[in-house]
Coordinates of C-alpha atoms and ligand atoms in Angstrom, one line a residue:
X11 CA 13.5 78.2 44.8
X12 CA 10.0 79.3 43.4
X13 CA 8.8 75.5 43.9
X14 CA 9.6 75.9 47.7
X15 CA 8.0 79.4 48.3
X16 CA 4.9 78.5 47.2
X17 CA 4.4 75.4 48.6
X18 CA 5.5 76.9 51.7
X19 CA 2.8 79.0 51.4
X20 CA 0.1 76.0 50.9
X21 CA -0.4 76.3 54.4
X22 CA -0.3 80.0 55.3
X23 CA -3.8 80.7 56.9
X24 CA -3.0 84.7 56.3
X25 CA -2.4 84.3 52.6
X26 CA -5.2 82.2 52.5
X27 CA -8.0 84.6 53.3
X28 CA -6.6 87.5 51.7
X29 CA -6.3 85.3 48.5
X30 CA -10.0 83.9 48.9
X31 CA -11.6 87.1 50.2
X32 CA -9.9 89.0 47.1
X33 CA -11.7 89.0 43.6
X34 CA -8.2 89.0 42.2
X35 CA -7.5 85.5 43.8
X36 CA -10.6 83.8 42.3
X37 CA -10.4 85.2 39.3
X38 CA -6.7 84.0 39.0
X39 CA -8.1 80.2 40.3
X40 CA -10.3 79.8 37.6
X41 CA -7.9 79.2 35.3
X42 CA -7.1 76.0 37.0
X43 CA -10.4 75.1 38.9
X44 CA -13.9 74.7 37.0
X45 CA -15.7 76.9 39.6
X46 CA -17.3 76.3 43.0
X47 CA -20.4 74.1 42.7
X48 CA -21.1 70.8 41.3
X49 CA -23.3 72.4 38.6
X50 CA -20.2 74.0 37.4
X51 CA -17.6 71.2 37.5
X52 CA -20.5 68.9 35.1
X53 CA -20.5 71.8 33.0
X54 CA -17.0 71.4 32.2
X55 CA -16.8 67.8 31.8
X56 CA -19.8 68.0 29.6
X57 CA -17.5 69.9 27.4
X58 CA -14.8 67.5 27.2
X59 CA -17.5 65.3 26.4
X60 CA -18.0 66.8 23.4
X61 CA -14.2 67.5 22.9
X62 CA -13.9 63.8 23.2
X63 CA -12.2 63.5 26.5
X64 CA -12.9 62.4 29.8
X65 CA -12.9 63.9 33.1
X66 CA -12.6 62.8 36.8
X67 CA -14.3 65.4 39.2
X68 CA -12.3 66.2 42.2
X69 CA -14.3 68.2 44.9
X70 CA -11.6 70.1 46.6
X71 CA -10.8 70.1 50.3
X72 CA -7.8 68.5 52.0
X73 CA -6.5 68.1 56.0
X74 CA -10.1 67.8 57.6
X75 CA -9.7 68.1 61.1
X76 CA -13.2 66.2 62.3
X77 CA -14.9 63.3 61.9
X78 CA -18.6 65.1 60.4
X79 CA -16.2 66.9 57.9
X80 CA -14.8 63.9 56.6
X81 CA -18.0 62.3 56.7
X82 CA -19.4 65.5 55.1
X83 CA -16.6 65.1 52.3
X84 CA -17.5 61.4 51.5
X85 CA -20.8 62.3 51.3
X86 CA -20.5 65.3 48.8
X87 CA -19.0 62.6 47.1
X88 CA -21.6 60.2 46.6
X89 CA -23.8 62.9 45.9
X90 CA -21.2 63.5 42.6
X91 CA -21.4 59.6 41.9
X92 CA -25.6 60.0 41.6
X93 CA -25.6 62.8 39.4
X94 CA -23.4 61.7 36.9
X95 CA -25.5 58.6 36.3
X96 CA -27.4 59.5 33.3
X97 CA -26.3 62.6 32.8
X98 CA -24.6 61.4 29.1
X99 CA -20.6 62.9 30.8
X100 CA -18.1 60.4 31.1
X101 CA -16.6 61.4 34.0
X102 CA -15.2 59.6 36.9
X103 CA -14.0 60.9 40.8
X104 CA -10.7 61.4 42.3
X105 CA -10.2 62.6 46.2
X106 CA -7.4 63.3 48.9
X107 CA -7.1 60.4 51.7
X108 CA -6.5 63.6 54.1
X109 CA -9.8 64.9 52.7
X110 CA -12.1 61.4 54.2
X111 CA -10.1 61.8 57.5
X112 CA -6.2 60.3 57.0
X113 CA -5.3 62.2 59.9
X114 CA -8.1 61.7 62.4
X115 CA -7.7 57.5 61.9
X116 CA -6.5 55.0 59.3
X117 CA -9.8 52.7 59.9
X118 CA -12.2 56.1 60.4
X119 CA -10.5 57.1 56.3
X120 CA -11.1 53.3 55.2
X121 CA -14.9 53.7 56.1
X122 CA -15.3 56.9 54.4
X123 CA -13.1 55.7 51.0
X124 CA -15.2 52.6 50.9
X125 CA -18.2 54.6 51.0
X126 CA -17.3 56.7 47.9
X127 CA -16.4 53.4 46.1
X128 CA -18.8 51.1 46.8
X129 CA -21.2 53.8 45.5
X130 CA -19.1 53.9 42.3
X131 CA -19.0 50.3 42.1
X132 CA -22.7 50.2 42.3
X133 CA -23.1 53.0 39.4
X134 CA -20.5 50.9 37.3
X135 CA -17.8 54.3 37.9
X136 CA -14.3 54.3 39.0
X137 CA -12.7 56.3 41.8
X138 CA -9.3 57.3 42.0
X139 CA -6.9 57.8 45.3
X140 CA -4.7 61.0 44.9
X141 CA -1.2 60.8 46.5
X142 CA -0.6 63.8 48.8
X143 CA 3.4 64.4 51.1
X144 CA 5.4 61.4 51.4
X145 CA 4.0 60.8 55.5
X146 CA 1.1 59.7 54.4
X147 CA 2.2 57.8 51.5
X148 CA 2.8 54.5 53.4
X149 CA -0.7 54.9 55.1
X150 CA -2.6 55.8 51.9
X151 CA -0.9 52.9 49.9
X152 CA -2.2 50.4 52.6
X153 CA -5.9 51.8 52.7
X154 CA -6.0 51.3 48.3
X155 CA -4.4 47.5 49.1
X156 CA -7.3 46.7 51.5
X157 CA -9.8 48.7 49.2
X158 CA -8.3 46.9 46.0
X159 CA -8.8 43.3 48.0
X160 CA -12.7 43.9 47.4
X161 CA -13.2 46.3 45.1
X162 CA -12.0 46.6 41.1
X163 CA -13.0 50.3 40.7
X164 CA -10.7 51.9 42.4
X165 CA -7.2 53.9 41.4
X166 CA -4.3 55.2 42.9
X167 CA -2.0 58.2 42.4
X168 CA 2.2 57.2 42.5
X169 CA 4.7 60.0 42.7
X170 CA 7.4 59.1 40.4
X171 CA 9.8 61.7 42.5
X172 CA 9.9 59.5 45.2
X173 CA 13.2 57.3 45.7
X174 CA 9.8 53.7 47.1
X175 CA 8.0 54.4 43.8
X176 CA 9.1 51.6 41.7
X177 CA 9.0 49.4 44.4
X178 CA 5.6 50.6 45.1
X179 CA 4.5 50.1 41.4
X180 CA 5.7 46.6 41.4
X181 CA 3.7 46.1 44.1
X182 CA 0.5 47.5 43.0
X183 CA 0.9 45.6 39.8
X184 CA 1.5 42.3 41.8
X185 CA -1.8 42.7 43.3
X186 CA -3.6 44.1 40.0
X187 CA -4.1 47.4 41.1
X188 CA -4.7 50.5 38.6
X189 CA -1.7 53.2 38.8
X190 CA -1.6 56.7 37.8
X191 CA 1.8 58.1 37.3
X192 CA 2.7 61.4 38.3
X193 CA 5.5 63.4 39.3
X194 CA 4.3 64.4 42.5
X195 CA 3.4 68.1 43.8
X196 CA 4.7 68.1 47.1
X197 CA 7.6 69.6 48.8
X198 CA 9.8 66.8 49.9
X199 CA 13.7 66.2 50.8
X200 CA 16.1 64.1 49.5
X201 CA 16.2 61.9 51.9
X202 CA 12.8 60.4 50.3
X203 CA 12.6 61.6 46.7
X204 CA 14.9 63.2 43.9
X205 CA 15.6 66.8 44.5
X206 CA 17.0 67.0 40.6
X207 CA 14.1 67.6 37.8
X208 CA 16.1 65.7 35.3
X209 CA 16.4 62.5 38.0
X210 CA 12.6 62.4 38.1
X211 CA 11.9 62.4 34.7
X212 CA 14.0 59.8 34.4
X213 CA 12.4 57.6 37.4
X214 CA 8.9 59.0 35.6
X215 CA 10.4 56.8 32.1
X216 CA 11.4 53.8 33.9
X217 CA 8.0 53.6 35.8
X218 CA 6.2 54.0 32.9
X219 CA 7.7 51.2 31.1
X220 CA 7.0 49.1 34.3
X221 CA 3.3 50.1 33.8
X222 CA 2.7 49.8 30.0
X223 CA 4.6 46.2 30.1
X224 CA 2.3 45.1 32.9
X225 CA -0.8 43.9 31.1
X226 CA -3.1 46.3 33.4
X227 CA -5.1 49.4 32.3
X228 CA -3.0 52.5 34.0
X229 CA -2.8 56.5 33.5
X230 CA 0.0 58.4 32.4
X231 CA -0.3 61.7 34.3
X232 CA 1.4 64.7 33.0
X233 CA 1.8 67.8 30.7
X234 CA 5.5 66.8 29.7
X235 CA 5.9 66.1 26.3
X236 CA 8.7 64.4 27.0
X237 CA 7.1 61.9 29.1
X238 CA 4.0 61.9 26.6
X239 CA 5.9 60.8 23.4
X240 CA 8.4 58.1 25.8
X241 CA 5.0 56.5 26.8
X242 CA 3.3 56.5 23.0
X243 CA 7.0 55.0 22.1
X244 CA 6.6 52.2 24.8
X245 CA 3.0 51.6 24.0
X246 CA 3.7 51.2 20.4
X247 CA 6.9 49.0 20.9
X248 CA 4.9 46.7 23.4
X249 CA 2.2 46.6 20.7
X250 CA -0.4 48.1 22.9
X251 CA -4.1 49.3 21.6
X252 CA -4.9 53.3 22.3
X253 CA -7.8 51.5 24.6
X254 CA -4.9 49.8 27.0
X255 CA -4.1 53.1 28.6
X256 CA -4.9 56.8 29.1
X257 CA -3.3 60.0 29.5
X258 CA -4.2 62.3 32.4
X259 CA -4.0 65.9 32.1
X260 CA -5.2 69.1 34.8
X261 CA -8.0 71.3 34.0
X262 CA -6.4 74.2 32.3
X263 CA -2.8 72.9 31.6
X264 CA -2.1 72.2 28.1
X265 CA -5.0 72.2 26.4
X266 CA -3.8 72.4 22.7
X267 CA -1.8 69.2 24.0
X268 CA -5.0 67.5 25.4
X269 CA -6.7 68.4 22.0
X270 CA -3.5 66.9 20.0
X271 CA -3.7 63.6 21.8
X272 CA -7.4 63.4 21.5
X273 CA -6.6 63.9 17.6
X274 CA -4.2 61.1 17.4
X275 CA -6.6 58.9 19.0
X276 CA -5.4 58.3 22.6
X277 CA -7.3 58.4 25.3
X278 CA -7.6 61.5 27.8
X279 CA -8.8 62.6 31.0
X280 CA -9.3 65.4 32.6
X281 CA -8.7 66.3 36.4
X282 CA -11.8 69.2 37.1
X283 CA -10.9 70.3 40.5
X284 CA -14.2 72.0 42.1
X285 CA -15.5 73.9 45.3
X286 CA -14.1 76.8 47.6
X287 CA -11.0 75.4 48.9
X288 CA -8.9 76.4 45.9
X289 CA -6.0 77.9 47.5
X290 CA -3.6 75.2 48.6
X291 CA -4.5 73.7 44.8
X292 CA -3.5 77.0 43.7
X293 CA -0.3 77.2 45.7
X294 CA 0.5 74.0 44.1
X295 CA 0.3 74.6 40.2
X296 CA 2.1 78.1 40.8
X297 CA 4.9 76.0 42.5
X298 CA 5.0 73.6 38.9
X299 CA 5.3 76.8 37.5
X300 CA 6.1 80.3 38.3
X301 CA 5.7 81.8 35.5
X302 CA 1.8 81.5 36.4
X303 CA 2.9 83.9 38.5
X304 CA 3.2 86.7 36.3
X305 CA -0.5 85.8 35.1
X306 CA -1.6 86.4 39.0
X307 CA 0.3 89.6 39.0
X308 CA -1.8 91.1 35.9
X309 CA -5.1 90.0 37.7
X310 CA -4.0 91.8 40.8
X311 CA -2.9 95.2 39.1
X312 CA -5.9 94.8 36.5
X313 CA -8.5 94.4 40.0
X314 CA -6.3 97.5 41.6
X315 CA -6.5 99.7 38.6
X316 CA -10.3 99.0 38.4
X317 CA -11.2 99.6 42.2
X318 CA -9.1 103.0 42.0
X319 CA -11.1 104.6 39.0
X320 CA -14.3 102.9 40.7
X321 CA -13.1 105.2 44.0
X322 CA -12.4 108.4 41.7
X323 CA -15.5 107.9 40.2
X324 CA -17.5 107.6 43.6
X325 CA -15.4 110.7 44.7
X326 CA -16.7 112.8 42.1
X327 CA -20.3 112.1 42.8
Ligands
FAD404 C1 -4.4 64.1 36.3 C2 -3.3 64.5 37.2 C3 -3.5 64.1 38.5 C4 -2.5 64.4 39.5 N1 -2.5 63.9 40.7 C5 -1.5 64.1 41.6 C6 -1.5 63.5 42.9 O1 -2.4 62.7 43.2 N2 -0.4 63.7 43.7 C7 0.6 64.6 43.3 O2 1.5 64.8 44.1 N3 0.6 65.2 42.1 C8 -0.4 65.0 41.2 N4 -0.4 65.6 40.0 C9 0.5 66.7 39.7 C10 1.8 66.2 39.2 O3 2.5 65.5 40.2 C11 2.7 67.4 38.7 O4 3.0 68.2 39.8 C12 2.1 68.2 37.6 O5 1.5 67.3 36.7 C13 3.3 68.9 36.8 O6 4.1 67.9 36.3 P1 4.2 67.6 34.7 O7 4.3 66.1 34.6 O8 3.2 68.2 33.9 O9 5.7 68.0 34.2 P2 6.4 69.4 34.4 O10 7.8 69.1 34.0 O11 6.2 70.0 35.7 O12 5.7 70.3 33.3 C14 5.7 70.1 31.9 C15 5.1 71.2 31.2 O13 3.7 71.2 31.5 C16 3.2 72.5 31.6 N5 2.8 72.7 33.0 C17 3.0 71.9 34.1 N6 2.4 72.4 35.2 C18 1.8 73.6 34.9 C19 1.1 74.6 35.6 N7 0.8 74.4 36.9 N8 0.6 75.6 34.9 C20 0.9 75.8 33.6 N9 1.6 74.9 32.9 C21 2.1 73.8 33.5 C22 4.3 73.4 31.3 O14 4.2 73.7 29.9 C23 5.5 72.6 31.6 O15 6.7 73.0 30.9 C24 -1.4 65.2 39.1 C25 -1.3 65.6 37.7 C26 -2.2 65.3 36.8 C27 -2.0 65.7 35.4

């Protein structure tokens, strides 16, 4: 029930500014997103750096509605892909088709995608397609193919609640495409994915032995032990090198998990989401799990406590 409120809410435009102009709602964000500028976001991938992870920057913003703001977006995105050169983090990009323009045009989103990866290609990087709801999935799917048909460098996120998924792997694989498998954060029905936890879990399993037995390099996206261990079991039963895949985690989720597999030797990257348009991201990991919730409570009464003795205070002068 949780799950649905809040990503309900993703949208709301009320909650929204209330949430962004508060303190409370920042301060609550930054647990999950590195900060608001660029400056910030290297910052924190420099320190995985030196944890002995990887990142993949994500500058957030989603459902443009114009042309120049998609345009804008692809551009904010090259200007990531420069500064990383030389700058001794091993980080890579990641962005939302809606964010270069999926809904103003699937040729106008192609132009700006290609954009951000032939400037990756050009700085030997790699970018990487995030999945968003299950209407564009079809659309976004098509733009990687025709991306993939030139270009090596580029990724793609699969949602392993949806029912298409492992025909959509198969297909990705068929055409040598890179995969990163996660569950999926949307809210969608059953008539296209699994409305049972333990249903996706097990479609998350199967998929992942599909893409450890495949011979390609993929990522296996989540904080699920579960899921973790299953793919170390497949990886070691197919007879696979720590260098034939990685793990994916989010900025903030797990990090005594990130630091264990690091330990052990596997590979692991970090998603650093960045910028001022953390609320709908927000919305999304308190849907994965309310009890974050309880965390944004604290912050709010903490921020209300503080403002009240800052007024009795002021009242007294
Ligand atoms: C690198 C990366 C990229 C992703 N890209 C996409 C994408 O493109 N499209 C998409 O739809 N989804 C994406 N996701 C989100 C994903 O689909 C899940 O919603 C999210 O990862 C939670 O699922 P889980 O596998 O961690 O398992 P869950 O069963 O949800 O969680 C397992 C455990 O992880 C911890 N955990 C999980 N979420 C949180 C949280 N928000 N706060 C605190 N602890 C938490 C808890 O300990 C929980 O018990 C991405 C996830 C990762 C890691």
């Amino acid at each position: 029930m949780w799950r649905t409120i809040f990503l309900a809410l993703a949208p709301n435009e009320t909650l929204r500014r209330l949430l962004i102009r508060s303190g409370f709602g920042k301060q609550f964000a930054s647990r999950f997103v590195a900060g608001e500028t660029i400056g910030e976001a290297m910052s924190a991938a420099a320190e995985l750096t030196r944890r002995g992870a990887a990142a993949e920057l994500d500058y957030l913003g989603e459902h443009v509605t114009n042309e120049a703001q998609a345009a804008q977006a692809a551009s904010t995105y090259l200007d990531m892909l420069d500064r990383i050169v030389g700058a001794g983090v091993e980080t890579q990009v990641s962005f939302k088709p809606s964010q270069m323009g999926l809904e103003l045009g699937d040729d106008l989103c192609y132009d700006n995608c290609e954009r951000v990866v032939e400037r990756a290609a050009q700085h030997n990087n790699f970018v990487w397609m995030d999945m968003e709801g299950s209407d564009s999935t079809e659309r976004t799917i098509q733009i990687y193919k025709k991306l993939r048909a030139s270009y090596d460098n580029v990724g793609i996120a699969i949602q392993a609640y949806l029912y298409r998924s492992k025909a959509d792997v198969e297909a990705l694989i068929a055409i040598g495409g890179t995969v990163r498998l996660c569950k999926g954060a949307y809210n969608e029905g059953a008539d296209v994915a699994f409305p049972h936890k333990r249903d996706v879990d097990n479609n998350f399993k199967r998929l992942t032995e599909v893409l450890l037995s495949s011979g390609h390099y993929h990522a296996i996206a989540s904080h699920d032990e579960k899921m973790l261990n299953h793919a170390i079991e497949i990886a070691s039963a197919r007879g696979l090198s720590n260098e034939a895949f990685e793990f994916q985690m989010l900025y903030g989720i797990r990090r005594d998990l990130q630091a264990k597999l690091v330990r052990d030797g596997h590979r692991v990257r970090v998603y650093i989401p960045y910028g001022e348009q953390w609320y709908p991201y927000l919305m999304r990991r308190l849907a994965e799990r309310p009890a974050n919730l309880l965390f944004l409570l604290k912050a709010v009464i903490t921020e209300m406590r503080a403002k009240k003795r800052m007024g009795l205070k002021g009242a007294s002068r």
